[in-house]
PDB file of C-alpha atoms and ligand atoms in Angstrom:
ATOM      1  CA  MET A   1       2.256 -28.494 -10.208  1.00  0.00           C
ATOM      2  CA  ILE A   2      -1.378 -29.417 -10.741  1.00  0.00           C
ATOM      3  CA  ALA A   3      -2.382 -30.548 -14.244  1.00  0.00           C
ATOM      4  CA  LEU A   4      -3.950 -28.306 -16.846  1.00  0.00           C
ATOM      5  CA  GLU A   5      -7.698 -28.022 -16.324  1.00  0.00           C
ATOM      6  CA  ASP A   6      -8.610 -28.660 -19.953  1.00  0.00           C
ATOM      7  CA  SER A   7      -7.461 -31.147 -22.585  1.00  0.00           C
ATOM      8  CA  VAL A   8      -7.476 -30.579 -26.363  1.00  0.00           C
ATOM      9  CA  ALA A   9     -10.883 -32.266 -26.371  1.00  0.00           C
ATOM     10  CA  ASP A  10     -12.241 -29.875 -23.694  1.00  0.00           C
ATOM     11  CA  VAL A  11     -11.018 -26.836 -25.665  1.00  0.00           C
ATOM     12  CA  ILE A  12     -12.614 -28.070 -28.870  1.00  0.00           C
ATOM     13  CA  GLY A  13     -15.861 -28.792 -27.009  1.00  0.00           C
ATOM     14  CA  LYS A  14     -15.942 -25.313 -25.425  1.00  0.00           C
ATOM     15  CA  ALA A  15     -15.302 -23.599 -28.774  1.00  0.00           C
ATOM     16  CA  GLN A  16     -17.969 -25.718 -30.487  1.00  0.00           C
ATOM     17  CA  ARG A  17     -20.550 -24.990 -27.816  1.00  0.00           C
ATOM     18  CA  GLY A  18     -19.569 -21.320 -27.747  1.00  0.00           C
ATOM     19  CA  LEU A  19     -19.949 -20.911 -31.501  1.00  0.00           C
ATOM     20  CA  GLY A  20     -22.963 -23.240 -31.659  1.00  0.00           C
ATOM     21  CA  VAL A  21     -21.504 -25.498 -34.339  1.00  0.00           C
ATOM     22  CA  SER A  22     -22.195 -29.230 -34.583  1.00  0.00           C
ATOM     23  CA  ASP A  23     -19.667 -31.946 -35.416  1.00  0.00           C
ATOM     24  CA  SER A  24     -21.011 -32.154 -38.979  1.00  0.00           C
ATOM     25  CA  GLN A  25     -20.740 -28.394 -39.484  1.00  0.00           C
ATOM     26  CA  VAL A  26     -17.158 -28.456 -38.240  1.00  0.00           C
ATOM     27  CA  ALA A  27     -16.387 -31.385 -40.555  1.00  0.00           C
ATOM     28  CA  ASP A  28     -17.961 -29.599 -43.528  1.00  0.00           C
ATOM     29  CA  ARG A  29     -16.190 -26.319 -42.984  1.00  0.00           C
ATOM     30  CA  ALA A  30     -12.843 -27.898 -42.152  1.00  0.00           C
ATOM     31  CA  GLY A  31     -12.954 -30.349 -45.061  1.00  0.00           C
ATOM     32  CA  VAL A  32     -12.482 -33.367 -42.786  1.00  0.00           C
ATOM     33  CA  SER A  33     -14.726 -36.295 -41.948  1.00  0.00           C
ATOM     34  CA  ILE A  34     -17.098 -36.318 -38.989  1.00  0.00           C
ATOM     35  CA  GLU A  35     -15.124 -39.270 -37.629  1.00  0.00           C
ATOM     36  CA  GLN A  36     -12.018 -37.090 -37.672  1.00  0.00           C
ATOM     37  CA  VAL A  37     -13.824 -34.382 -35.717  1.00  0.00           C
ATOM     38  CA  ARG A  38     -14.935 -36.942 -33.134  1.00  0.00           C
ATOM     39  CA  ALA A  39     -11.454 -38.419 -32.976  1.00  0.00           C
ATOM     40  CA  ALA A  40     -10.063 -34.916 -32.345  1.00  0.00           C
ATOM     41  CA  ARG A  41     -12.515 -34.472 -29.511  1.00  0.00           C
ATOM     42  CA  ASP A  42     -11.372 -37.817 -28.110  1.00  0.00           C
ATOM     43  CA  GLY A  43      -7.820 -36.486 -28.182  1.00  0.00           C
ATOM     44  CA  ASN A  44      -6.778 -38.557 -31.220  1.00  0.00           C
ATOM     45  CA  ALA A  45      -6.106 -36.208 -34.106  1.00  0.00           C
ATOM     46  CA  ASN A  46      -2.990 -35.579 -36.112  1.00  0.00           C
ATOM     47  CA  ARG A  47      -1.630 -32.040 -36.372  1.00  0.00           C
ATOM     48  CA  GLU A  48      -2.967 -31.479 -39.874  1.00  0.00           C
ATOM     49  CA  VAL A  49      -6.556 -32.316 -38.924  1.00  0.00           C
ATOM     50  CA  LEU A  50      -6.254 -30.352 -35.693  1.00  0.00           C
ATOM     51  CA  THR A  51      -5.035 -27.281 -37.600  1.00  0.00           C
ATOM     52  CA  LYS A  52      -8.024 -27.458 -39.943  1.00  0.00           C
ATOM     53  CA  ILE A  53     -10.506 -27.857 -37.072  1.00  0.00           C
ATOM     54  CA  ALA A  54      -8.804 -25.058 -35.130  1.00  0.00           C
ATOM     55  CA  ALA A  55      -9.236 -22.631 -38.049  1.00  0.00           C
ATOM     56  CA  VAL A  56     -12.987 -23.340 -38.190  1.00  0.00           C
ATOM     57  CA  LEU A  57     -13.324 -22.878 -34.451  1.00  0.00           C
ATOM     58  CA  GLN A  58     -11.287 -19.631 -34.436  1.00  0.00           C
ATOM     59  CA  LEU A  59      -8.618 -21.254 -32.285  1.00  0.00           C
ATOM     60  CA  ASP A  60      -4.874 -20.982 -32.718  1.00  0.00           C
ATOM     61  CA  GLY A  61      -3.794 -24.217 -34.455  1.00  0.00           C
ATOM     62  CA  ALA A  62      -0.232 -24.225 -33.136  1.00  0.00           C
ATOM     63  CA  ALA A  63      -1.375 -23.611 -29.565  1.00  0.00           C
ATOM     64  CA  LEU A  64      -4.064 -26.308 -29.843  1.00  0.00           C
ATOM     65  CA  GLY A  65      -1.512 -28.760 -31.282  1.00  0.00           C
ATOM     66  CA  GLY A  66       0.922 -27.959 -28.474  1.00  0.00           C
ATOM     67  CA  LEU A  67      -1.593 -28.002 -25.638  1.00  0.00           C
ATOM     68  CA  ALA A  68      -0.981 -31.603 -24.597  1.00  0.00           C
ATOM     69  CA  SER A  69       2.655 -30.749 -23.766  1.00  0.00           C
ATOM     70  CA  TYR A  70       2.104 -27.182 -22.521  1.00  0.00           C
ATOM     71  CA  GLN A  71       3.524 -26.483 -19.091  1.00  0.00           C
ATOM     72  CA  PRO A  72       2.997 -22.978 -17.769  1.00  0.00           C
ATOM     73  CA  PRO A  73       5.966 -21.449 -15.940  1.00  0.00           C
ATOM     74  CA  ARG A  74       6.637 -22.507 -12.365  1.00  0.00           C
ATOM     75  CA  ILE A  75       5.630 -19.613 -10.161  1.00  0.00           C
ATOM     76  CA  SER A  76       6.421 -18.843  -6.565  1.00  0.00           C
ATOM     77  CA  ILE A  77       6.105 -15.392  -5.082  1.00  0.00           C
ATOM     78  CA  ASP A  78       6.106 -14.076  -1.548  1.00  0.00           C
ATOM     79  CA  GLY A  79       2.593 -13.018  -0.539  1.00  0.00           C
ATOM     80  CA  LEU A  80       0.604 -15.506  -2.669  1.00  0.00           C
ATOM     81  CA  ALA A  81      -0.758 -18.892  -1.684  1.00  0.00           C
ATOM     82  CA  MET A  82      -2.999 -21.158  -3.769  1.00  0.00           C
ATOM     83  CA  PHE A  83      -5.394 -23.741  -2.251  1.00  0.00           C
ATOM     84  CA  ASN A  84      -6.703 -26.596  -4.365  1.00  0.00           C
ATOM     85  CA  THR A  85      -9.683 -28.421  -2.866  1.00  0.00           C
ATOM     86  CA  HIS A  86     -12.060 -31.124  -4.081  1.00  0.00           C
ATOM     87  CA  TYR A  87     -15.623 -30.246  -4.954  1.00  0.00           C
ATOM     88  CA  GLY A  88     -17.428 -33.407  -6.036  1.00  0.00           C
ATOM     89  CA  ASP A  89     -15.375 -34.874  -8.824  1.00  0.00           C
ATOM     90  CA  MET A  90     -13.598 -31.634  -9.686  1.00  0.00           C
ATOM     91  CA  THR A  91     -10.993 -29.497  -8.014  1.00  0.00           C
ATOM     92  CA  VAL A  92     -11.171 -25.758  -7.474  1.00  0.00           C
ATOM     93  CA  ASN A  93      -8.729 -23.065  -6.413  1.00  0.00           C
ATOM     94  CA  ALA A  94      -8.945 -20.371  -3.727  1.00  0.00           C
ATOM     95  CA  TYR A  95      -6.180 -17.870  -2.954  1.00  0.00           C
ATOM     96  CA  LEU A  96      -4.688 -15.794  -0.181  1.00  0.00           C
ATOM     97  CA  VAL A  97      -2.732 -12.684  -1.070  1.00  0.00           C
ATOM     98  CA  TRP A  98      -0.965 -10.688   1.625  1.00  0.00           C
ATOM     99  CA  ASP A  99       1.388  -7.801   2.242  1.00  0.00           C
ATOM    100  CA  PRO A 100       4.477  -9.596   3.612  1.00  0.00           C
ATOM    101  CA  ARG A 101       5.394  -6.593   5.756  1.00  0.00           C
ATOM    102  CA  SER A 102       2.093  -5.781   7.514  1.00  0.00           C
ATOM    103  CA  ARG A 103       0.576  -9.322   7.209  1.00  0.00           C
ATOM    104  CA  ALA A 104      -2.690  -7.726   5.993  1.00  0.00           C
ATOM    105  CA  ALA A 105      -4.368 -10.252   3.721  1.00  0.00           C
ATOM    106  CA  ILE A 106      -7.166 -10.742   1.201  1.00  0.00           C
ATOM    107  CA  ALA A 107      -8.962 -14.056   0.648  1.00  0.00           C
ATOM    108  CA  PHE A 108     -10.203 -14.811  -2.885  1.00  0.00           C
ATOM    109  CA  ASP A 109     -13.069 -17.344  -3.070  1.00  0.00           C
ATOM    110  CA  THR A 110     -13.354 -20.215  -0.614  1.00  0.00           C
ATOM    111  CA  GLY A 111     -13.018 -23.333  -2.712  1.00  0.00           C
ATOM    112  CA  ALA A 112     -14.882 -26.389  -1.526  1.00  0.00           C
ATOM    113  CA  ASN A 113     -13.506 -26.018   1.986  1.00  0.00           C
ATOM    114  CA  CYS A 114     -11.731 -23.005   3.477  1.00  0.00           C
ATOM    115  CA  SER A 115      -9.878 -24.941   6.214  1.00  0.00           C
ATOM    116  CA  PRO A 116      -6.552 -24.871   4.315  1.00  0.00           C
ATOM    117  CA  VAL A 117      -6.944 -21.110   3.844  1.00  0.00           C
ATOM    118  CA  LEU A 118      -7.591 -20.634   7.567  1.00  0.00           C
ATOM    119  CA  GLY A 119      -4.659 -22.919   8.390  1.00  0.00           C
ATOM    120  CA  LYS A 120      -2.347 -20.686   6.346  1.00  0.00           C
ATOM    121  CA  VAL A 121      -3.763 -17.563   7.980  1.00  0.00           C
ATOM    122  CA  ASP A 122      -2.870 -19.014  11.418  1.00  0.00           C
ATOM    123  CA  ASP A 123       0.454 -20.322  10.266  1.00  0.00           C
ATOM    124  CA  GLN A 124       1.602 -17.054   8.673  1.00  0.00           C
ATOM    125  CA  LYS A 125      -0.118 -14.864  11.314  1.00  0.00           C
ATOM    126  CA  LEU A 126      -2.127 -13.062   8.665  1.00  0.00           C
ATOM    127  CA  ASP A 127      -4.965 -10.626   9.204  1.00  0.00           C
ATOM    128  CA  VAL A 128      -7.682 -11.203   6.569  1.00  0.00           C
ATOM    129  CA  GLN A 129      -9.249  -7.796   5.952  1.00  0.00           C
ATOM    130  CA  LEU A 130     -11.193  -8.499   2.804  1.00  0.00           C
ATOM    131  CA  ILE A 131     -12.940 -11.381   1.027  1.00  0.00           C
ATOM    132  CA  LEU A 132     -13.280 -10.909  -2.721  1.00  0.00           C
ATOM    133  CA  LEU A 133     -15.354 -13.309  -4.830  1.00  0.00           C
ATOM    134  CA  THR A 134     -14.681 -13.932  -8.516  1.00  0.00           C
ATOM    135  CA  HIS A 135     -18.203 -15.242  -9.121  1.00  0.00           C
ATOM    136  CA  SER A 136     -20.968 -17.088  -7.338  1.00  0.00           C
ATOM    137  CA  HIS A 137     -20.716 -20.581  -8.823  1.00  0.00           C
ATOM    138  CA  PRO A 138     -21.062 -22.970  -5.882  1.00  0.00           C
ATOM    139  CA  ASP A 139     -17.606 -24.556  -6.149  1.00  0.00           C
ATOM    140  CA  HIS A 140     -16.028 -21.119  -5.571  1.00  0.00           C
ATOM    141  CA  VAL A 141     -18.129 -19.970  -2.628  1.00  0.00           C
ATOM    142  CA  ALA A 142     -19.007 -23.309  -0.974  1.00  0.00           C
ATOM    143  CA  ASP A 143     -17.503 -22.426   2.400  1.00  0.00           C
ATOM    144  CA  LEU A 144     -18.253 -18.710   2.523  1.00  0.00           C
ATOM    145  CA  ALA A 145     -20.180 -18.793   5.823  1.00  0.00           C
ATOM    146  CA  LYS A 146     -17.214 -20.275   7.634  1.00  0.00           C
ATOM    147  CA  LEU A 147     -14.652 -17.978   6.010  1.00  0.00           C
ATOM    148  CA  ARG A 148     -16.786 -14.987   6.912  1.00  0.00           C
ATOM    149  CA  SER A 149     -17.506 -15.980  10.502  1.00  0.00           C
ATOM    150  CA  THR A 150     -13.886 -16.912  11.206  1.00  0.00           C
ATOM    151  CA  THR A 151     -12.275 -13.811   9.679  1.00  0.00           C
ATOM    152  CA  GLY A 152     -15.052 -11.256  10.199  1.00  0.00           C
ATOM    153  CA  ALA A 153     -13.939  -9.650   6.935  1.00  0.00           C
ATOM    154  CA  PRO A 154     -16.353  -7.852   4.590  1.00  0.00           C
ATOM    155  CA  ILE A 155     -17.234  -9.689   1.360  1.00  0.00           C
ATOM    156  CA  TYR A 156     -17.532  -8.230  -2.129  1.00  0.00           C
ATOM    157  CA  ILE A 157     -18.816  -9.649  -5.415  1.00  0.00           C
ATOM    158  CA  SER A 158     -19.899  -8.151  -8.709  1.00  0.00           C
ATOM    159  CA  ASN A 159     -23.254  -6.365  -8.400  1.00  0.00           C
ATOM    160  CA  ARG A 160     -24.433  -8.537 -11.323  1.00  0.00           C
ATOM    161  CA  GLU A 161     -24.337 -11.585  -8.987  1.00  0.00           C
ATOM    162  CA  SER A 162     -24.973 -12.226  -5.302  1.00  0.00           C
ATOM    163  CA  ALA A 163     -23.707 -14.298  -2.380  1.00  0.00           C
ATOM    164  CA  THR A 164     -24.884 -14.380   1.209  1.00  0.00           C
ATOM    165  CA  GLY A 165     -23.474 -11.431   3.135  1.00  0.00           C
ATOM    166  CA  ALA A 166     -21.678  -9.974   0.124  1.00  0.00           C
ATOM    167  CA  ASN A 167     -21.724  -6.364  -1.066  1.00  0.00           C
ATOM    168  CA  GLY A 168     -22.074  -5.627  -4.776  1.00  0.00           C
ATOM    169  CA  ILE A 169     -19.307  -3.793  -6.651  1.00  0.00           C
ATOM    170  CA  GLU A 170     -18.836  -2.512 -10.186  1.00  0.00           C
ATOM    171  CA  ASP A 171     -16.043  -2.700 -12.694  1.00  0.00           C
ATOM    172  CA  GLY A 172     -13.107  -0.503 -11.651  1.00  0.00           C
ATOM    173  CA  ARG A 173     -13.603  -0.595  -7.864  1.00  0.00           C
ATOM    174  CA  GLU A 174     -10.347  -0.115  -5.971  1.00  0.00           C
ATOM    175  CA  PHE A 175      -9.300  -1.465  -2.586  1.00  0.00           C
ATOM    176  CA  THR A 176      -6.158  -0.925  -0.549  1.00  0.00           C
ATOM    177  CA  VAL A 177      -5.024  -3.532   1.980  1.00  0.00           C
ATOM    178  CA  GLY A 178      -1.621  -2.862   3.550  1.00  0.00           C
ATOM    179  CA  ARG A 179       0.599  -2.064   0.574  1.00  0.00           C
ATOM    180  CA  LEU A 180      -1.606  -4.040  -1.816  1.00  0.00           C
ATOM    181  CA  ARG A 181      -3.788  -2.230  -4.301  1.00  0.00           C
ATOM    182  CA  VAL A 182      -6.635  -4.106  -5.935  1.00  0.00           C
ATOM    183  CA  ARG A 183      -8.759  -3.122  -8.915  1.00  0.00           C
ATOM    184  CA  SER A 184     -11.859  -5.032 -10.014  1.00  0.00           C
ATOM    185  CA  LEU A 185     -12.143  -5.824 -13.729  1.00  0.00           C
ATOM    186  CA  LEU A 186     -15.476  -7.136 -15.015  1.00  0.00           C
ATOM    187  CA  THR A 187     -14.648 -10.225 -17.094  1.00  0.00           C
ATOM    188  CA  TRP A 188     -18.106 -11.634 -17.679  1.00  0.00           C
ATOM    189  CA  GLY A 189     -19.313 -14.278 -20.092  1.00  0.00           C
ATOM    190  CA  HIS A 190     -18.594 -17.460 -18.111  1.00  0.00           C
ATOM    191  CA  SER A 191     -20.885 -16.007 -15.467  1.00  0.00           C
ATOM    192  CA  ARG A 192     -22.958 -12.789 -15.535  1.00  0.00           C
ATOM    193  CA  GLY A 193     -20.723 -10.942 -13.130  1.00  0.00           C
ATOM    194  CA  GLY A 194     -17.389 -12.696 -13.391  1.00  0.00           C
ATOM    195  CA  MET A 195     -14.785 -10.443 -11.743  1.00  0.00           C
ATOM    196  CA  THR A 196     -11.020 -10.418 -12.140  1.00  0.00           C
ATOM    197  CA  TYR A 197      -8.999  -8.733  -9.404  1.00  0.00           C
ATOM    198  CA  TYR A 198      -5.757  -7.076 -10.479  1.00  0.00           C
ATOM    199  CA  ILE A 199      -3.314  -6.669  -7.609  1.00  0.00           C
ATOM    200  CA  THR A 200      -0.117  -4.643  -7.407  1.00  0.00           C
ATOM    201  CA  GLY A 201       2.250  -4.230  -4.480  1.00  0.00           C
ATOM    202  CA  LEU A 202       4.044  -7.605  -4.596  1.00  0.00           C
ATOM    203  CA  GLU A 203       7.166  -8.422  -6.581  1.00  0.00           C
ATOM    204  CA  LYS A 204       4.953  -9.026  -9.648  1.00  0.00           C
ATOM    205  CA  PRO A 205       1.371  -8.051 -10.436  1.00  0.00           C
ATOM    206  CA  LEU A 206      -1.335 -10.695  -9.949  1.00  0.00           C
ATOM    207  CA  ALA A 207      -4.704 -11.287 -11.609  1.00  0.00           C
ATOM    208  CA  ILE A 208      -7.164 -13.466  -9.715  1.00  0.00           C
ATOM    209  CA  VAL A 209      -9.369 -14.374 -12.658  1.00  0.00           C
ATOM    210  CA  GLY A 210     -11.851 -16.981 -11.412  1.00  0.00           C
ATOM    211  CA  ASP A 211     -13.072 -18.971 -14.404  1.00  0.00           C
ATOM    212  CA  ALA A 212     -12.381 -16.243 -16.993  1.00  0.00           C
ATOM    213  CA  VAL A 213      -9.071 -17.758 -18.104  1.00  0.00           C
ATOM    214  CA  PHE A 214      -7.307 -21.060 -17.369  1.00  0.00           C
ATOM    215  CA  ALA A 215      -3.749 -22.012 -18.243  1.00  0.00           C
ATOM    216  CA  GLY A 216      -4.216 -23.172 -21.842  1.00  0.00           C
ATOM    217  CA  SER A 217      -7.972 -22.625 -21.832  1.00  0.00           C
ATOM    218  CA  MET A 218     -10.867 -20.619 -20.379  1.00  0.00           C
ATOM    219  CA  GLY A 219     -14.069 -21.210 -18.488  1.00  0.00           C
ATOM    220  CA  GLY A 220     -17.023 -22.182 -20.697  1.00  0.00           C
ATOM    221  CA  GLY A 221     -18.869 -19.206 -22.147  1.00  0.00           C
ATOM    222  CA  ASN A 222     -22.030 -20.242 -20.320  1.00  0.00           C
ATOM    223  CA  VAL A 223     -23.661 -16.788 -20.427  1.00  0.00           C
ATOM    224  CA  SER A 224     -21.955 -15.389 -23.511  1.00  0.00           C
ATOM    225  CA  TYR A 225     -18.989 -16.959 -25.270  1.00  0.00           C
ATOM    226  CA  THR A 226     -18.438 -13.816 -27.355  1.00  0.00           C
ATOM    227  CA  ASP A 227     -18.323 -11.569 -24.313  1.00  0.00           C
ATOM    228  CA  ALA A 228     -16.146 -14.001 -22.382  1.00  0.00           C
ATOM    229  CA  LEU A 229     -13.580 -13.854 -25.198  1.00  0.00           C
ATOM    230  CA  GLN A 230     -13.866 -10.092 -25.585  1.00  0.00           C
ATOM    231  CA  THR A 231     -13.699  -9.137 -21.913  1.00  0.00           C
ATOM    232  CA  ASN A 232     -10.695 -11.442 -21.471  1.00  0.00           C
ATOM    233  CA  ARG A 233      -8.961  -9.759 -24.409  1.00  0.00           C
ATOM    234  CA  ASP A 234      -9.798  -6.281 -23.164  1.00  0.00           C
ATOM    235  CA  LYS A 235      -9.196  -6.697 -19.447  1.00  0.00           C
ATOM    236  CA  ILE A 236      -6.729  -9.561 -18.926  1.00  0.00           C
ATOM    237  CA  PHE A 237      -4.639  -9.779 -22.091  1.00  0.00           C
ATOM    238  CA  THR A 238      -3.879  -6.042 -21.849  1.00  0.00           C
ATOM    239  CA  LEU A 239      -2.199  -6.501 -18.441  1.00  0.00           C
ATOM    240  CA  PRO A 240       1.615  -6.618 -18.335  1.00  0.00           C
ATOM    241  CA  ASP A 241       3.055  -9.899 -19.637  1.00  0.00           C
ATOM    242  CA  GLU A 242       4.672 -10.666 -16.281  1.00  0.00           C
ATOM    243  CA  THR A 243       1.267 -10.607 -14.536  1.00  0.00           C
ATOM    244  CA  ILE A 244       0.664 -13.878 -12.714  1.00  0.00           C
ATOM    245  CA  ILE A 245      -2.749 -15.302 -13.619  1.00  0.00           C
ATOM    246  CA  CYS A 246      -4.404 -17.158 -10.725  1.00  0.00           C
ATOM    247  CA  PRO A 247      -7.255 -19.205 -12.229  1.00  0.00           C
ATOM    248  CA  GLY A 248     -10.192 -20.825 -10.482  1.00  0.00           C
ATOM    249  CA  HIS A 249      -9.136 -24.218 -11.877  1.00  0.00           C
ATOM    250  CA  GLY A 250      -5.772 -25.619 -12.934  1.00  0.00           C
ATOM    251  CA  PRO A 251      -2.253 -24.214 -12.414  1.00  0.00           C
ATOM    252  CA  LEU A 252      -0.950 -20.663 -12.187  1.00  0.00           C
ATOM    253  CA  THR A 253       0.291 -19.060 -15.392  1.00  0.00           C
ATOM    254  CA  THR A 254       1.232 -15.628 -16.732  1.00  0.00           C
ATOM    255  CA  VAL A 255      -0.268 -13.269 -19.284  1.00  0.00           C
ATOM    256  CA  GLY A 256       2.859 -13.665 -21.435  1.00  0.00           C
ATOM    257  CA  SER A 257       2.677 -17.440 -21.374  1.00  0.00           C
ATOM    258  CA  GLU A 258      -1.024 -17.461 -22.280  1.00  0.00           C
ATOM    259  CA  LYS A 259      -0.395 -15.076 -25.196  1.00  0.00           C
ATOM    260  CA  ALA A 260       1.908 -17.749 -26.614  1.00  0.00           C
ATOM    261  CA  HIS A 261       0.083 -20.935 -25.625  1.00  0.00           C
ATOM    262  CA  ASN A 262      -3.642 -20.378 -25.054  1.00  0.00           C
ATOM    263  CA  PRO A 263      -5.564 -21.697 -28.116  1.00  0.00           C
ATOM    264  CA  PHE A 264      -8.392 -19.170 -27.562  1.00  0.00           C
ATOM    265  CA  PHE A 265      -6.109 -16.105 -27.652  1.00  0.00           C
ATOM    266  CA  ALA A 266      -2.689 -16.929 -29.099  1.00  0.00           C
ATOM    267  CA  ALA A 267      -3.588 -16.243 -32.770  1.00  0.00           C
ATOM    268  CA  GLU A 268      -4.100 -12.565 -32.089  1.00  0.00           C
ATOM    269  CA  PHE A 269      -0.671 -12.141 -30.539  1.00  0.00           C
ATOM    270  CA  ARG A 270       1.060 -14.350 -33.086  1.00  0.00           C
ATOM    271  CA  ALA A 271      -0.391 -12.157 -35.823  1.00  0.00           C
ATOM    272  CA  LYS A 272       1.088  -9.087 -34.128  1.00  0.00           C
ATOM    273  CA  SER A 273       4.591 -10.525 -33.714  1.00  0.00           C
ATOM    274  CA  PRO A 274       7.225  -9.351 -36.217  1.00  0.00           C
ATOM    275  CA  ASP A 275       7.906 -12.988 -37.217  1.00  0.00           C
ATOM    276  CA  SER A 276       4.448 -13.346 -38.744  1.00  0.00           C
ATOM    277  CA  SER A 277       5.408 -11.359 -41.846  1.00  0.00           C
ATOM    278  CA  GLN A 278       7.902 -14.012 -42.900  1.00  0.00           C
TER     279      GLN A 278
HETATM  280 FE1  FE2 B 301     -17.476 -21.012 -12.663  1.00  0.00          FE
END
């Protein structure tokens, strides 16, 4: 399994940037020293300090404290393939989802290089009928021209963003490919038109989320941190717990696992569990 995309330090940094709070403000509000805040961001904080910092940053303290050892469930399902390619010094995911009976397939993003996607298409004798883009950040659409010319499939992206040759769609657009049904869910905030695609028709539902949510983290709230959090809560964390989350970076996970372990979201679900009254 590939490693988590974000460390404790990354999560703290994203929350600080999202809320617009400096190290000294965090230190003040948490009742810790500025050195302790910096140490936490360097990955060297004890649980007590981390819990105090988490509270100030509206993160779940237990999930943040457990992040370093968090391993999302191992997932393997017929009709889903993940491709992890190198884009500069980072890695990025693209996906193929197909109807195992008809071999009709959908490609999600291209990653840095779509050759592995095309290799799988050949190998599995798939027919790519649709290309759906989660957002237009270059690491996700780097090889779109090749994917398009090789498959001849139509391309769709949120109408709040654009990509060469792509058609714009809104929240709630539905597609049918073989026995797969896809619904677009606007999960913006990391990018202006970030789109999640919810897919049913396989053994378990899937959500191709782009950079909306990562296992144990989320994409930076570059456009709006508040809306990134809120659209994730409304559109992704309301999906069935068994839904497999397919992020643009890092490993696969599930909605249920993120409810328990994602520092940005776990507090809400912990508060709702019957155990919290004790
Ligand atoms: Fe992105």
